[in-house]
Short mmCIF file of C-alpha atoms in Angstrom, two decimals:
data_model
loop_
_atom_site.label_atom_id
_atom_site.label_comp_id
_atom_site.label_asym_id
_atom_site.label_seq_id
_atom_site.Cartn_x
_atom_site.Cartn_y
_atom_site.Cartn_z
CA UNK A 1 83.83 -108.27 150.97
CA UNK A 2 80.99 -106.53 149.10
CA UNK A 3 82.49 -103.05 149.32
CA UNK A 4 79.53 -101.77 151.33
CA UNK A 5 80.40 -100.69 154.84
CA UNK A 6 78.11 -100.21 157.81
CA UNK A 7 78.72 -98.77 161.19
CA UNK A 8 78.38 -99.57 163.97
CA UNK A 9 78.45 -103.39 163.89
CA UNK A 10 76.55 -103.67 167.15
CA UNK A 11 74.33 -101.27 169.02
CA UNK A 12 72.71 -101.71 172.40
CA UNK A 13 70.27 -99.09 173.56
CA UNK A 14 67.14 -98.61 175.66
CA UNK A 15 63.51 -98.25 174.74
CA UNK A 16 62.56 -94.70 173.80
CA UNK A 17 66.00 -93.82 172.57
CA UNK A 18 67.12 -92.75 169.11
CA UNK A 19 69.99 -94.24 167.08
CA UNK A 20 71.61 -93.58 163.74
CA UNK A 21 72.96 -96.28 161.49
CA UNK A 22 75.41 -95.39 158.79
CA UNK A 23 76.10 -96.93 155.41
CA UNK A 24 78.72 -96.26 152.76
CA UNK A 25 77.89 -97.76 149.37
CA UNK A 26 80.32 -99.32 146.95
CA UNK A 27 82.36 -96.85 145.01
CA UNK A 28 80.28 -95.65 142.05
CA UNK A 29 76.94 -96.97 143.26
CA UNK A 30 74.18 -94.36 143.36
CA UNK A 31 71.43 -96.41 144.99
CA UNK A 32 71.25 -97.34 148.62
CA UNK A 33 68.68 -99.70 150.13
CA UNK A 34 67.85 -100.40 153.74
CA UNK A 35 66.49 -103.70 155.03
CA UNK A 36 65.48 -105.02 158.42
CA UNK A 37 65.87 -108.68 159.37
CA UNK A 38 64.18 -110.04 162.47
CA UNK A 39 63.10 -113.49 163.56
CA UNK A 40 59.38 -112.78 163.43
CA UNK A 41 59.21 -110.47 160.37
CA UNK A 42 61.98 -111.98 158.31
CA UNK A 43 63.77 -109.76 155.77
CA UNK A 44 61.87 -106.61 154.94
CA UNK A 45 62.72 -103.82 152.54
CA UNK A 46 62.51 -100.46 154.24
CA UNK A 47 63.52 -97.73 151.81
CA UNK A 48 65.64 -96.91 148.75
CA UNK A 49 67.52 -93.75 147.88
CA UNK A 50 68.97 -92.91 144.52
CA UNK A 51 71.49 -90.10 144.15
CA UNK A 52 70.17 -88.30 147.21
CA UNK A 53 66.46 -88.72 146.58
CA UNK A 54 63.96 -91.18 147.94
CA UNK A 55 63.12 -93.65 145.20
CA UNK A 56 61.02 -96.42 146.77
CA UNK A 57 59.43 -97.03 150.13
CA UNK A 58 58.72 -100.34 151.78
CA UNK A 59 57.57 -101.27 155.27
CA UNK A 60 59.29 -98.41 156.99
CA UNK A 61 57.71 -97.16 160.19
CA UNK A 62 56.97 -93.49 160.72
CA UNK A 63 59.42 -93.56 163.63
CA UNK A 64 62.17 -94.39 161.15
CA UNK A 65 63.67 -92.08 158.60
CA UNK A 66 66.58 -92.14 156.23
CA UNK A 67 68.58 -89.87 154.02
CA UNK A 68 71.34 -90.02 151.48
CA UNK A 69 73.98 -87.36 151.50
CA UNK A 70 75.82 -85.68 148.58
CA UNK A 71 78.77 -88.03 149.11
CA UNK A 72 76.23 -90.87 148.67
CA UNK A 73 76.56 -92.31 152.13
CA UNK A 74 73.26 -92.94 153.86
CA UNK A 75 71.94 -92.87 157.39
CA UNK A 76 68.96 -94.62 158.87
CA UNK A 77 67.50 -92.96 161.92
CA UNK A 78 65.45 -94.99 164.33
CA UNK A 79 63.59 -93.09 167.04
CA UNK A 80 61.31 -93.86 169.99
CA UNK A 81 62.79 -97.34 169.93
CA UNK A 82 60.73 -100.30 171.05
CA UNK A 83 61.77 -103.81 171.99
CA UNK A 84 60.42 -105.06 168.68
CA UNK A 85 62.89 -102.89 166.76
CA UNK A 86 65.67 -105.23 167.82
CA UNK A 87 66.91 -106.66 164.57
CA UNK A 88 69.71 -106.84 162.05
CA UNK A 89 69.67 -103.80 159.75
CA UNK A 90 71.27 -104.17 156.36
CA UNK A 91 72.27 -101.62 153.84
CA UNK A 92 72.77 -102.56 150.21
CA UNK A 93 73.89 -100.59 147.18
CA UNK A 94 73.62 -100.90 143.44
CA UNK A 95 74.65 -98.94 140.41
CA UNK A 96 71.13 -97.52 140.49
CA UNK A 97 70.14 -97.16 136.88
CA UNK A 98 67.75 -100.11 136.89
CA UNK A 99 66.52 -100.20 140.44
CA UNK A 100 65.42 -103.63 141.60
CA UNK A 101 66.46 -105.21 138.32
CA UNK A 102 70.07 -104.86 139.40
CA UNK A 103 72.35 -106.85 141.61
CA UNK A 104 72.40 -105.42 145.09
CA UNK A 105 75.53 -105.66 147.21
CA UNK A 106 74.86 -106.03 150.92
CA UNK A 107 76.87 -104.71 153.81
CA UNK A 108 77.64 -106.82 156.91
CA UNK A 109 74.75 -105.26 158.85
CA UNK A 110 74.23 -103.49 162.17
CA UNK A 111 72.83 -105.61 164.96
CA UNK A 112 70.53 -103.51 167.12
CA UNK A 113 69.41 -104.66 170.53
CA UNK A 114 66.81 -102.60 172.34
CA UNK A 115 66.55 -103.33 176.06
CA UNK B 1 52.36 -112.28 154.04
CA UNK B 2 55.68 -113.09 152.45
CA UNK B 3 55.66 -113.06 148.67
CA UNK B 4 58.25 -115.79 148.33
CA UNK B 5 57.89 -119.04 150.22
CA UNK B 6 60.77 -121.44 150.13
CA UNK B 7 60.28 -125.18 150.41
CA UNK B 8 61.77 -127.15 152.16
CA UNK B 9 62.61 -124.94 155.10
CA UNK B 10 65.64 -126.92 156.14
CA UNK B 11 67.83 -129.30 154.23
CA UNK B 12 70.74 -131.40 155.38
CA UNK B 13 72.86 -133.17 152.76
CA UNK B 14 76.25 -134.81 152.35
CA UNK B 15 79.06 -133.04 150.59
CA UNK B 16 78.98 -133.84 146.90
CA UNK B 17 75.22 -134.27 146.75
CA UNK B 18 72.88 -131.88 144.97
CA UNK B 19 70.60 -129.53 146.90
CA UNK B 20 67.32 -128.33 145.52
CA UNK B 21 65.16 -125.59 146.97
CA UNK B 22 61.83 -124.32 145.71
CA UNK B 23 60.19 -120.94 145.99
CA UNK B 24 56.57 -120.13 145.27
CA UNK B 25 54.95 -116.76 144.91
CA UNK B 26 51.43 -115.48 144.59
CA UNK B 27 51.28 -112.64 142.06
CA UNK B 28 52.91 -111.73 138.75
CA UNK B 29 56.54 -110.83 139.03
CA UNK B 30 59.02 -108.77 137.12
CA UNK B 31 61.95 -110.87 138.23
CA UNK B 32 62.99 -113.32 140.95
CA UNK B 33 66.32 -113.33 142.72
CA UNK B 34 68.14 -115.81 144.92
CA UNK B 35 70.39 -114.75 147.77
CA UNK B 36 72.68 -116.58 150.21
CA UNK B 37 73.28 -115.59 153.80
CA UNK B 38 75.99 -117.07 155.93
CA UNK B 39 75.27 -117.16 159.64
CA UNK B 40 73.81 -113.68 160.28
CA UNK B 41 76.10 -111.95 157.81
CA UNK B 42 75.11 -109.85 154.82
CA UNK B 43 73.30 -111.35 151.89
CA UNK B 44 75.11 -112.32 148.73
CA UNK B 45 73.27 -112.04 145.45
CA UNK B 46 73.43 -115.34 143.59
CA UNK B 47 71.29 -115.01 140.51
CA UNK B 48 68.46 -112.97 138.94
CA UNK B 49 65.98 -114.50 136.56
CA UNK B 50 63.50 -112.38 134.66
CA UNK B 51 59.88 -113.29 134.10
CA UNK B 52 60.50 -114.05 130.43
CA UNK B 53 63.36 -116.44 131.24
CA UNK B 54 62.96 -120.10 132.10
CA UNK B 55 66.40 -121.18 133.20
CA UNK B 56 69.70 -119.67 134.22
CA UNK B 57 73.06 -121.04 135.20
CA UNK B 58 75.87 -119.61 137.25
CA UNK B 59 78.73 -121.97 138.08
CA UNK B 60 77.28 -124.78 140.17
CA UNK B 61 73.92 -123.01 140.46
CA UNK B 62 70.93 -123.62 138.25
CA UNK B 63 67.72 -121.61 138.63
CA UNK B 64 64.47 -122.34 136.89
CA UNK B 65 61.33 -120.26 136.73
CA UNK B 66 57.85 -121.49 135.93
CA UNK B 67 55.56 -118.49 135.73
CA UNK B 68 52.50 -120.68 135.06
CA UNK B 69 53.04 -122.41 138.40
CA UNK B 70 54.41 -119.26 140.05
CA UNK B 71 57.43 -121.13 141.27
CA UNK B 72 61.20 -121.20 141.03
CA UNK B 73 63.83 -123.68 142.01
CA UNK B 74 67.48 -123.33 142.92
CA UNK B 75 69.76 -126.29 142.38
CA UNK B 76 73.23 -126.43 143.83
CA UNK B 77 75.22 -129.22 142.26
CA UNK B 78 78.13 -131.03 143.89
CA UNK B 79 77.58 -129.25 147.18
CA UNK B 80 80.47 -128.22 149.43
CA UNK B 81 80.67 -127.54 153.11
CA UNK B 82 81.06 -123.85 152.23
CA UNK B 83 77.57 -123.92 150.72
CA UNK B 84 76.16 -124.22 154.28
CA UNK B 85 73.99 -121.11 154.55
CA UNK B 86 70.48 -119.77 154.38
CA UNK B 87 69.08 -119.26 150.91
CA UNK B 88 66.38 -116.71 150.21
CA UNK B 89 64.28 -116.05 147.20
CA UNK B 90 63.06 -112.54 146.59
CA UNK B 91 60.58 -111.23 144.06
CA UNK B 92 60.08 -107.92 142.38
CA UNK B 93 56.40 -107.52 141.53
CA UNK B 94 55.09 -105.74 138.49
CA UNK B 95 54.19 -102.19 139.45
CA UNK B 96 55.60 -102.63 142.92
CA UNK B 97 59.01 -101.13 143.32
CA UNK B 98 60.35 -103.26 146.12
CA UNK B 99 62.07 -106.57 146.81
CA UNK B 100 59.98 -109.03 148.85
CA UNK B 101 61.93 -111.84 150.50
CA UNK B 102 60.80 -115.33 151.43
CA UNK B 103 61.44 -116.85 154.83
CA UNK B 104 64.64 -118.52 153.84
CA UNK B 105 65.83 -122.08 153.53
CA UNK B 106 68.57 -123.38 155.79
CA UNK B 107 70.97 -125.72 154.03
CA UNK B 108 73.60 -127.72 155.93
CA UNK B 109 76.22 -129.54 153.95
CA UNK B 110 77.93 -132.21 155.99
CA UNK B 111 81.58 -132.82 155.11
#
């Protein structure tokens, strides 16, 4: 158990809909990262937040957005969903002082299926 | 395209044997990391090697980095059935604040 929790574990929705994925980092970690894993794209870094502020951006679509709240939990919002958004979405956390130089601890993921 | 490319893509070995995976990359890196993923679960960080390091050990794991060849290898010694997983290399590029993953390498350890 990494100490990172993600909810929900599974999500089934329809095209055009909007969903919110939630992540709670390990106690004491200030950085949260979001990743998408799909069969065709592999593992892709989406976005990083550090202590409430956006720190780094990856291949995140404009239809997607994220935020980190004062209690350090984070939410990833996916809107206008398309079939191709079906994937496993991971959240990871780290202490946050050294960014990608640090060990990241991954949550169990949210499996999203868009029908 | 993916920054890290693991080779071979799939490996099947007997318990007790060593498993070696390679990862190549195209541009200069700040560091390279190896992760393990068990059957669609979250990734587990195994080891991080910086660009100025050549070799690192962690338990039964040995990672090497050859920046002149832009490649890294992960060696798992005395493999166990529990080592069955997908192994990913990921690179952090200089001046690029992100982690780029390779396609992954499926390892099956037969008891």
